[in-house]
């Protein structure tokens, strides 16, 4: 391979690398086929294959047998910060946007594809309400009184038992009951960081945690995150090594909005990094109980040193309105317990008794089996509908759990306009821009697939696709639609 | 009045002032009668009367017709910081003690005179539980879903209506629902102060707010407080004027532990000071609904400028276990709402519906009538028992609401030893030391009078009295008791 061939080969490699570094092809996305590339670059299939092999050796891409060629979860250009991810902590100012985008959740006359939440139809409403009634009948004094600040023993025991199979089980004594997962995360952030500190997060990440970071006046460092493999560990290690961050907030299972689940190996590596560099991990596992398949554990399972503040709740898997969550803060237990004590003394008792009973009887575990199946089927069906109706170039990652789809539109599109126009059509969606402080994902949107897929949902997706095609057309705006 | 007479007269005045400044007679306490003083100082009744008139003019004492002579709510020596109150902000380190003293609340086999809480027997348990059941039947979706972060409209409407008769009513839009009064106070503190800031408080003050200040790393400035009239406004003004504090946390109605209610005039002055010096007031009105007589309003009622962050809950007047409170933050609404949003998104819905219903029907107001009567009667009865059984020199202020008695033992006594020995006798009390960062009240204790007074309660008081007499005797300790 000499002369012009070498030149051509290097030139094609360089161009492909630039496309990856520049974000035209993002981590996890598929590259054009070998045949298409050979046509595009007007060269032989063999040359293209050689280019791709080199790029694979350099960790820019992954070649998967029978599937094609994909940008690596964590390409080197990104890790060194040369590409679109700027390796700089930033202050956040998203709260006005976030509140604006959340507001329609309480309008009854909309198709709700905005807030990430399974529909109450998927929940055992009768069993929940019956059990609550039974508790008010049989344990009125428990319902009435302050519970112990550490939580109701029957409940904390069940929570600890969830971790029996973990390499490092959670002890009942480490559990602190909270008002939902958000309180757990808020307390965890306030326990291990101070105003002005920087926290590493996945990119994109749940806007609620960005809002918490903004309100608590923490800075944020976005770490490149593969839509299929999760946070880039080598970039994270750089951030740890250079003491750029005081903590790392991640969601390794069924991440919102991307829907990935990190491999058990990577979770273990994540915890090892945190332990090695002595930087706490706040694990948001609010979606952990909705994983479509079995076998995944939270990162906390690998936490022998107590570096993970594990946050979890039942809002997404059973009932949000009782505001029940919990945290296992590991070595940060004492300070977090103090903050909890003065933030609300103790958490309400009836919700704890409800969950204790539903877990003791095995009912909750059974319910999860059907919930997961339904969510997986709904996600699949809506995903197909999006791929069918949205403009060419739209891609949608297959989620591994939860009830959201992350829809990546062609890069010139703007999901804020889409939000406004969808709202006028009676549909609530969430624009991608608020999932990153840098407005990095303005061409993306998140769809809640928590609702059973009926014709109303499918029509809404079709209508969204139409709006997207129209607003994304060269002569943008509603008037351009003939 | 010349020669020896003048000398005598001045000498007696000086001695009396030193007693007041030294704390032998504390604000609001009664001085010996004129006749006793004339015997004590071996002088004429007329000379004593002249002394007292001078001390009255100098604002050291108040002479009340037919009642006697009392140390002023706010004597000058205290205001200038010359006396036992040191006018210096201090850091707090009470949390270990407080947690230790709180722990026995969850032991079932004790007589509970520790935590300040009316007994569930005084509460309409059946009506509460029936209403909760009805809500789960008729509004399961409301119970299930996230409520709007601002709270359930039916509930916030009722809360706003409570203030119809205030000179400055609370608007429904200003109300933010919280997880109990503690969350309201915690959010209010975090809204208007930062770590390292100093907050003015009553002395003594509720240990829970001291704990919050400690955990949030705020300093505290104790302001002398009359057991009958409340916080000393002239001292507070000095602190405001010299910018010694960033906020002031008070409880003008049925204060815990002293039981006083400030006059409406003083509440108004308090708010005027806050407005004039632009220093926010955090008003803890958790006991406001338990005032024994009608007519008192919170300081918030006089707040035309939005300087008062009003905190209230139903924990002491109906049910603590549902953790339901609220805050009306006035001009600090925006920041507090942000903090609430990221601390728990929203407050659980069922408790809000419960209170909305009980308030709409007028049931809650009716319940308060009987609750107040019962608490007043219980307080009176236990107070008599304390005065009967405790060592000579013990004094107990008559509370104006709530369900605690502040027992002032002879000054050489130590309520921590009393706590430990009472616990061994199966009685839970709260020692006075944790009601001040300076351990100022080690000779005081707080008794919960929330329980209907039966023979067990009376026996417990008698037993406490015996322990106090024994541990307070010159040869201290259990062995000294014959």
GROMACS .gro file of N, CA, C and O in nm, chain B residues 30-127:
model
  392
  512UNK      N    1  -4.144   3.681   8.923
  512UNK     CA    2  -4.193   3.769   9.026
  512UNK      C    3  -4.085   3.792   9.132
  512UNK      O    4  -4.015   3.700   9.173
  513UNK      N    5  -4.070   3.918   9.175
  513UNK     CA    6  -3.978   3.948   9.286
  513UNK      C    7  -4.051   3.921   9.418
  513UNK      O    8  -4.174   3.914   9.422
  514UNK      N    9  -3.978   3.906   9.526
  514UNK     CA   10  -4.043   3.893   9.657
  514UNK      C   11  -4.133   4.015   9.682
  514UNK      O   12  -4.112   4.122   9.624
  515UNK      N   13  -4.231   3.997   9.771
  515UNK     CA   14  -4.324   4.106   9.800
  515UNK      C   15  -4.251   4.223   9.867
  515UNK      O   16  -4.141   4.207   9.921
  516UNK      N   17  -4.314   4.340   9.864
  516UNK     CA   18  -4.257   4.458   9.928
  516UNK      C   19  -4.228   4.431  10.076
  516UNK      O   20  -4.121   4.464  10.128
  517UNK      N   21  -4.324   4.365  10.139
  517UNK     CA   22  -4.308   4.334  10.281
  517UNK      C   23  -4.185   4.243  10.304
  517UNK      O   24  -4.103   4.269  10.392
  518UNK      N   25  -4.174   4.138  10.222
  518UNK     CA   26  -4.057   4.048  10.237
  518UNK      C   27  -3.927   4.124  10.215
  518UNK      O   28  -3.829   4.106  10.288
  519UNK      N   29  -3.925   4.210  10.112
  519UNK     CA   30  -3.802   4.284  10.082
  519UNK      C   31  -3.767   4.377  10.199
  519UNK      O   32  -3.650   4.389  10.235
  520UNK      N   33  -3.871   4.438  10.256
  520UNK     CA   34  -3.840   4.530  10.367
  520UNK      C   35  -3.781   4.451  10.485
  520UNK      O   36  -3.692   4.497  10.555
  521UNK      N   37  -3.831   4.329  10.505
  521UNK     CA   38  -3.772   4.244  10.610
  521UNK      C   39  -3.629   4.205  10.574
  521UNK      O   40  -3.537   4.217  10.653
  522UNK      N   41  -3.613   4.161  10.451
  522UNK     CA   42  -3.482   4.113  10.405
  522UNK      C   43  -3.375   4.222  10.418
  522UNK      O   44  -3.264   4.196  10.465
  523UNK      N   45  -3.411   4.343  10.371
  523UNK     CA   46  -3.311   4.450  10.372
  523UNK      C   47  -3.316   4.532  10.502
  523UNK      O   48  -3.245   4.631  10.516
  524UNK      N   49  -3.406   4.489  10.588
  524UNK     CA   50  -3.416   4.554  10.719
  524UNK      C   51  -3.437   4.704  10.704
  524UNK      O   52  -3.362   4.785  10.760
  525UNK      N   53  -3.533   4.741  10.625
  525UNK     CA   54  -3.562   4.882  10.603
  525UNK      C   55  -3.713   4.902  10.592
  525UNK      O   56  -3.790   4.805  10.596
  526UNK      N   57  -3.753   5.026  10.572
  526UNK     CA   58  -3.896   5.054  10.571
  526UNK      C   59  -3.960   5.012  10.439
  526UNK      O   60  -3.893   5.007  10.334
  527UNK      N   61  -4.088   4.989  10.447
  527UNK     CA   62  -4.166   4.958  10.327
  527UNK      C   63  -4.154   5.073  10.227
  527UNK      O   64  -4.139   5.051  10.106
  528UNK      N   65  -4.155   5.195  10.274
  528UNK     CA   66  -4.146   5.311  10.186
  528UNK      C   67  -4.016   5.314  10.107
  528UNK      O   68  -4.014   5.346   9.988
  529UNK      N   69  -3.906   5.284  10.173
  529UNK     CA   70  -3.777   5.281  10.103
  529UNK      C   71  -3.780   5.177   9.991
  529UNK      O   72  -3.737   5.202   9.878
  530UNK      N   73  -3.834   5.059  10.023
  530UNK     CA   74  -3.844   4.954   9.921
  530UNK      C   75  -3.929   5.002   9.803
  530UNK      O   76  -3.893   4.985   9.686
  531UNK      N   77  -4.042   5.065   9.835
  531UNK     CA   78  -4.129   5.113   9.727
  531UNK      C   79  -4.056   5.214   9.639
  531UNK      O   80  -4.063   5.209   9.516
  532UNK      N   81  -3.976   5.301   9.701
  532UNK     CA   82  -3.898   5.397   9.621
  532UNK      C   83  -3.795   5.327   9.531
  532UNK      O   84  -3.779   5.362   9.415
  533UNK      N   85  -3.729   5.227   9.589
  533UNK     CA   86  -3.634   5.147   9.509
  533UNK      C   87  -3.703   5.088   9.387
  533UNK      O   88  -3.654   5.096   9.274
  534UNK      N   89  -3.819   5.029   9.414
  534UNK     CA   90  -3.888   4.959   9.305
  534UNK      C   91  -3.934   5.058   9.198
  534UNK      O   92  -3.925   5.030   9.079
  535UNK      N   93  -3.981   5.176   9.242
  535UNK     CA   94  -4.026   5.276   9.145
  535UNK      C   95  -3.909   5.318   9.054
  535UNK      O   96  -3.924   5.332   8.933
  536UNK      N   97  -3.790   5.332   9.118
  536UNK     CA   98  -3.674   5.369   9.036
  536UNK      C   99  -3.641   5.259   8.936
  536UNK      O  100  -3.618   5.284   8.818
  537UNK      N  101  -3.640   5.136   8.986
  537UNK     CA  102  -3.609   5.022   8.898
  537UNK      C  103  -3.713   5.012   8.786
  537UNK      O  104  -3.682   4.975   8.673
  538UNK      N  105  -3.836   5.049   8.818
  538UNK     CA  106  -3.941   5.047   8.715
  538UNK      C  107  -3.912   5.152   8.608
  538UNK      O  108  -3.923   5.126   8.488
  539UNK      N  109  -3.874   5.273   8.654
  539UNK     CA  110  -3.842   5.379   8.558
  539UNK      C  111  -3.724   5.341   8.470
  539UNK      O  112  -3.717   5.378   8.353
  540UNK      N  113  -3.633   5.265   8.527
  540UNK     CA  114  -3.516   5.222   8.450
  540UNK      C  115  -3.544   5.096   8.367
  540UNK      O  116  -3.453   5.038   8.309
  541UNK      N  117  -3.673   5.054   8.369
  541UNK     CA  118  -3.717   4.938   8.288
  541UNK      C  119  -3.663   4.803   8.334
  541UNK      O  120  -3.658   4.709   8.256
  542UNK      N  121  -3.618   4.798   8.460
  542UNK     CA  122  -3.574   4.666   8.509
  542UNK      C  123  -3.693   4.579   8.550
  542UNK      O  124  -3.686   4.457   8.541
  543UNK      N  125  -3.797   4.645   8.600
  543UNK     CA  126  -3.909   4.567   8.652
  543UNK      C  127  -4.041   4.626   8.605
  543UNK      O  128  -4.046   4.738   8.551
  544UNK      N  129  -4.147   4.545   8.622
  544UNK     CA  130  -4.282   4.594   8.597
  544UNK      C  131  -4.361   4.575   8.726
  544UNK      O  132  -4.360   4.466   8.784
  545UNK      N  133  -4.430   4.683   8.769
  545UNK     CA  134  -4.517   4.669   8.886
  545UNK      C  135  -4.658   4.653   8.836
  545UNK      O  136  -4.709   4.739   8.763
  546UNK      N  137  -4.718   4.538   8.864
  546UNK     CA  138  -4.854   4.513   8.816
  546UNK      C  139  -4.951   4.521   8.934
  546UNK      O  140  -4.932   4.449   9.034
  547UNK      N  141  -5.052   4.605   8.918
  547UNK     CA  142  -5.148   4.623   9.027
  547UNK      C  143  -5.207   4.489   9.070
  547UNK      O  144  -5.245   4.408   8.985
  548UNK      N  145  -5.212   4.465   9.195
  548UNK     CA  146  -5.273   4.344   9.256
  548UNK      C  147  -5.198   4.214   9.226
  548UNK      O  148  -5.237   4.110   9.277
  549UNK      N  149  -5.094   4.217   9.141
  549UNK     CA  150  -5.023   4.093   9.111
  549UNK      C  151  -4.884   4.089   9.174
  549UNK      O  152  -4.834   3.983   9.211
  550UNK      N  153  -4.823   4.206   9.184
  550UNK     CA  154  -4.689   4.209   9.242
  550UNK      C  155  -4.589   4.271   9.148
  550UNK      O  156  -4.624   4.339   9.051
  551UNK      N  157  -4.461   4.246   9.176
  551UNK     CA  158  -4.354   4.308   9.100
  551UNK      C  159  -4.281   4.199   9.021
  551UNK      O  160  -4.245   4.094   9.076
  552UNK      N  161  -4.258   4.225   8.894
  552UNK     CA  162  -4.198   4.125   8.807
  552UNK      C  163  -4.077   4.182   8.736
  552UNK      O  164  -4.075   4.302   8.704
  553UNK      N  165  -3.979   4.097   8.711
  553UNK     CA  166  -3.866   4.139   8.628
  553UNK      C  167  -3.921   4.168   8.488
  553UNK      O  168  -4.005   4.093   8.437
  554UNK      N  169  -3.876   4.276   8.427
  554UNK     CA  170  -3.927   4.316   8.296
  554UNK      C  171  -3.894   4.209   8.191
  554UNK      O  172  -3.799   4.132   8.207
  555UNK      N  173  -3.975   4.209   8.085
  555UNK     CA  174  -3.954   4.112   7.976
  555UNK      C  175  -3.813   4.127   7.922
  555UNK      O  176  -3.751   4.032   7.877
  556UNK      N  177  -3.763   4.248   7.929
  556UNK     CA  178  -3.642   4.279   7.856
  556UNK      C  179  -3.565   4.385   7.933
  556UNK      O  180  -3.560   4.501   7.895
  557UNK      N  181  -3.504   4.350   8.044
  557UNK     CA  182  -3.437   4.450   8.129
  557UNK      C  183  -3.315   4.509   8.059
  557UNK      O  184  -3.252   4.441   7.976
  558UNK      N  185  -3.279   4.632   8.088
  558UNK     CA  186  -3.172   4.702   8.015
  558UNK      C  187  -3.036   4.634   8.023
  558UNK      O  188  -2.963   4.633   7.925
  559UNK      N  189  -3.003   4.579   8.136
  559UNK     CA  190  -2.872   4.515   8.148
  559UNK      C  191  -2.857   4.406   8.043
  559UNK      O  192  -2.752   4.389   7.983
  560UNK      N  193  -2.967   4.336   8.018
  560UNK     CA  194  -2.963   4.229   7.920
  560UNK      C  195  -2.951   4.286   7.780
  560UNK      O  196  -2.872   4.240   7.699
  561UNK      N  197  -3.025   4.393   7.754
  561UNK     CA  198  -3.021   4.453   7.620
  561UNK      C  199  -2.883   4.500   7.583
  561UNK      O  200  -2.843   4.496   7.467
  562UNK      N  201  -2.808   4.548   7.676
  562UNK     CA  202  -2.675   4.597   7.640
  562UNK      C  203  -2.570   4.487   7.647
  562UNK      O  204  -2.454   4.511   7.622
  563UNK      N  205  -2.613   4.370   7.678
  563UNK     CA  206  -2.522   4.257   7.673
  563UNK      C  207  -2.432   4.248   7.795
  563UNK      O  208  -2.337   4.171   7.797
  564UNK      N  209  -2.464   4.326   7.899
  564UNK     CA  210  -2.377   4.325   8.016
  564UNK      C  211  -2.403   4.203   8.105
  564UNK      O  212  -2.319   4.166   8.184
  565UNK      N  213  -2.517   4.144   8.088
  565UNK     CA  214  -2.556   4.039   8.181
  565UNK      C  215  -2.524   3.900   8.125
  565UNK      O  216  -2.432   3.884   8.047
  566UNK      N  217  -2.601   3.804   8.169
  566UNK     CA  218  -2.566   3.667   8.135
  566UNK      C  219  -2.576   3.636   7.985
  566UNK      O  220  -2.516   3.542   7.936
  567UNK      N  221  -2.655   3.716   7.911
  567UNK     CA  222  -2.664   3.691   7.769
  567UNK      C  223  -2.545   3.753   7.699
  567UNK      O  224  -2.526   3.874   7.702
  568UNK      N  225  -2.463   3.672   7.640
  568UNK     CA  226  -2.351   3.726   7.565
  568UNK      C  227  -2.398   3.755   7.425
  568UNK      O  228  -2.456   3.671   7.359
  569UNK      N  229  -2.371   3.874   7.381
  569UNK     CA  230  -2.422   3.919   7.253
  569UNK      C  231  -2.327   3.875   7.142
  569UNK      O  232  -2.272   3.956   7.070
  570UNK      N  233  -2.304   3.748   7.131
  570UNK     CA  234  -2.210   3.695   7.033
  570UNK      C  235  -2.271   3.577   6.959
  570UNK      O  236  -2.330   3.489   7.022
  571UNK      N  237  -2.258   3.578   6.829
  571UNK     CA  238  -2.308   3.462   6.755
  571UNK      C  239  -2.225   3.338   6.791
  571UNK      O  240  -2.104   3.348   6.808
  572UNK      N  241  -2.290   3.225   6.804
  572UNK     CA  242  -2.214   3.104   6.837
  572UNK      C  243  -2.248   2.991   6.740
  572UNK      O  244  -2.357   2.987   6.684
  573UNK      N  245  -2.152   2.905   6.722
  573UNK     CA  246  -2.179   2.782   6.648
  573UNK      C  247  -2.242   2.683   6.743
  573UNK      O  248  -2.218   2.686   6.863
  574UNK      N  249  -2.319   2.593   6.688
  574UNK     CA  250  -2.396   2.501   6.772
  574UNK      C  251  -2.335   2.362   6.762
  574UNK      O  252  -2.292   2.319   6.656
  575UNK      N  253  -2.330   2.292   6.872
  575UNK     CA  254  -2.293   2.149   6.862
  575UNK      C  255  -2.375   2.071   6.963
  575UNK      O  256  -2.326   2.029   7.067
  576UNK      N  257  -2.501   2.063   6.931
  576UNK     CA  258  -2.594   1.996   7.022
  576UNK      C  259  -2.645   1.864   6.966
  576UNK      O  260  -2.717   1.792   7.034
  577UNK      N  261  -2.610   1.834   6.838
  577UNK     CA  262  -2.683   1.728   6.769
  577UNK      C  263  -2.675   1.593   6.841
  577UNK      O  264  -2.775   1.522   6.850
  578UNK      N  265  -2.558   1.559   6.894
  578UNK     CA  266  -2.548   1.430   6.963
  578UNK      C  267  -2.641   1.424   7.084
  578UNK      O  268  -2.711   1.325   7.106
  579UNK      N  269  -2.639   1.533   7.161
  579UNK     CA  270  -2.728   1.540   7.277
  579UNK      C  271  -2.875   1.529   7.235
  579UNK      O  272  -2.953   1.453   7.293
  580UNK      N  273  -2.910   1.608   7.134
  580UNK     CA  274  -3.051   1.610   7.092
  580UNK      C  275  -3.096   1.472   7.048
  580UNK      O  276  -3.202   1.423   7.090
  581UNK      N  277  -3.015   1.407   6.965
  581UNK     CA  278  -3.053   1.273   6.917
  581UNK      C  279  -3.065   1.176   7.034
  581UNK      O  280  -3.156   1.094   7.040
  582UNK      N  281  -2.974   1.190   7.129
  582UNK     CA  282  -2.978   1.104   7.247
  582UNK      C  283  -3.109   1.125   7.325
  582UNK      O  284  -3.174   1.029   7.368
  583UNK      N  285  -3.147   1.252   7.341
  583UNK     CA  286  -3.267   1.281   7.419
  583UNK      C  287  -3.396   1.248   7.343
  583UNK      O  288  -3.501   1.227   7.404
  584UNK      N  289  -3.389   1.247   7.207
  584UNK     CA  290  -3.508   1.215   7.128
  584UNK      C  291  -3.535   1.064   7.122
  584UNK      O  292  -3.650   1.021   7.107
  585UNK      N  293  -3.429   0.987   7.128
  585UNK     CA  294  -3.438   0.843   7.099
  585UNK      C  295  -3.550   0.770   7.176
  585UNK      O  296  -3.622   0.690   7.118
  586UNK      N  297  -3.569   0.798   7.306
  586UNK     CA  298  -3.669   0.718   7.381
  586UNK      C  299  -3.813   0.733   7.331
  586UNK      O  300  -3.898   0.657   7.373
  587UNK      N  301  -3.839   0.832   7.242
  587UNK     CA  302  -3.977   0.849   7.192
  587UNK      C  303  -4.030   0.720   7.130
  587UNK      O  304  -4.150   0.695   7.131
  588UNK      N  305  -3.939   0.640   7.075
  588UNK     CA  306  -3.986   0.520   7.007
  588UNK      C  307  -3.987   0.396   7.096
  588UNK      O  308  -4.016   0.286   7.050
  589UNK      N  309  -3.953   0.414   7.226
  589UNK     CA  310  -3.968   0.302   7.320
  589UNK      C  311  -4.112   0.301   7.371
  589UNK      O  312  -4.163   0.401   7.422
  590UNK      N  313  -4.175   0.187   7.355
  590UNK     CA  314  -4.319   0.181   7.385
  590UNK      C  315  -4.350   0.179   7.533
  590UNK      O  316  -4.457   0.218   7.577
  591UNK      N  317  -4.256   0.130   7.614
  591UNK     CA  318  -4.287   0.102   7.754
  591UNK      C  319  -4.263   0.221   7.847
  591UNK      O  320  -4.254   0.204   7.968
  592UNK      N  321  -4.254   0.341   7.792
  592UNK     CA  322  -4.224   0.457   7.876
  592UNK      C  323  -4.348   0.546   7.895
  592UNK      O  324  -4.442   0.540   7.818
  593UNK      N  325  -4.344   0.629   8.001
  593UNK     CA  326  -4.438   0.740   8.012
  593UNK      C  327  -4.378   0.855   7.931
  593UNK      O  328  -4.269   0.903   7.964
  594UNK      N  329  -4.447   0.897   7.825
  594UNK     CA  330  -4.387   0.991   7.731
  594UNK      C  331  -4.417   1.136   7.767
  594UNK      O  332  -4.522   1.189   7.732
  595UNK      N  333  -4.324   1.196   7.841
  595UNK     CA  334  -4.334   1.339   7.870
  595UNK      C  335  -4.220   1.413   7.798
  595UNK      O  336  -4.183   1.524   7.836
  596UNK      N  337  -4.162   1.346   7.696
  596UNK     CA  338  -4.045   1.402   7.628
  596UNK      C  339  -4.083   1.483   7.504
  596UNK      O  340  -4.086   1.606   7.509
  597UNK      N  341  -4.113   1.415   7.395
  597UNK     CA  342  -4.145   1.484   7.270
  597UNK      C  343  -4.274   1.564   7.288
  597UNK      O  344  -4.370   1.515   7.347
  598UNK      N  345  -4.275   1.687   7.236
  598UNK     CA  346  -4.392   1.774   7.249
  598UNK      C  347  -4.497   1.734   7.146
  598UNK      O  348  -4.481   1.759   7.027
  599UNK      N  349  -4.601   1.669   7.193
  599UNK     CA  350  -4.701   1.617   7.099
  599UNK      C  351  -4.828   1.581   7.176
  599UNK      O  352  -4.822   1.509   7.276
  600UNK      N  353  -4.943   1.630   7.131
  600UNK     CA  354  -5.067   1.585   7.194
  600UNK      C  355  -5.085   1.434   7.173
  600UNK      O  356  -5.041   1.379   7.072
  601UNK      N  357  -5.147   1.369   7.267
  601UNK     CA  358  -5.169   1.226   7.258
  601UNK      C  359  -5.271   1.194   7.149
  601UNK      O  360  -5.366   1.270   7.129
  602UNK      N  361  -5.253   1.081   7.078
  602UNK     CA  362  -5.353   1.044   6.976
  602UNK      C  363  -5.495   1.033   7.033
  602UNK      O  364  -5.592   1.051   6.959
  603UNK      N  365  -5.508   1.007   7.163
  603UNK     CA  366  -5.642   1.002   7.223
  603UNK      C  367  -5.717   1.132   7.207
  603UNK      O  368  -5.841   1.135   7.212
  604UNK      N  369  -5.643   1.242   7.193
  604UNK     CA  370  -5.709   1.373   7.177
  604UNK      C  371  -5.747   1.401   7.032
  604UNK      O  372  -5.801   1.506   7.000
  605UNK      N  373  -5.710   1.308   6.945
  605UNK     CA  374  -5.728   1.334   6.802
  605UNK      C  375  -5.846   1.254   6.747
  605UNK      O  376  -5.873   1.143   6.792
  606UNK      N  377  -5.913   1.308   6.647
  606UNK     CA  378  -6.030   1.240   6.588
  606UNK      C  379  -5.985   1.128   6.494
  606UNK      O  380  -6.003   1.136   6.373
  607UNK      N  381  -5.926   1.025   6.555
  607UNK     CA  382  -5.862   0.919   6.479
  607UNK      C  383  -5.957   0.855   6.378
  607UNK      O  384  -5.920   0.829   6.264
  608UNK      N  385  -6.081   0.831   6.422
  608UNK     CA  386  -6.174   0.760   6.334
  608UNK      C  387  -6.208   0.846   6.212
  608UNK      O  388  -6.209   0.797   6.099
  609UNK      N  389  -6.232   0.975   6.238
  609UNK     CA  390  -6.266   1.063   6.128
  609UNK      C  391  -6.150   1.074   6.028
  609UNK      O  392  -6.169   1.073   5.907
   0.00000   0.00000   0.00000
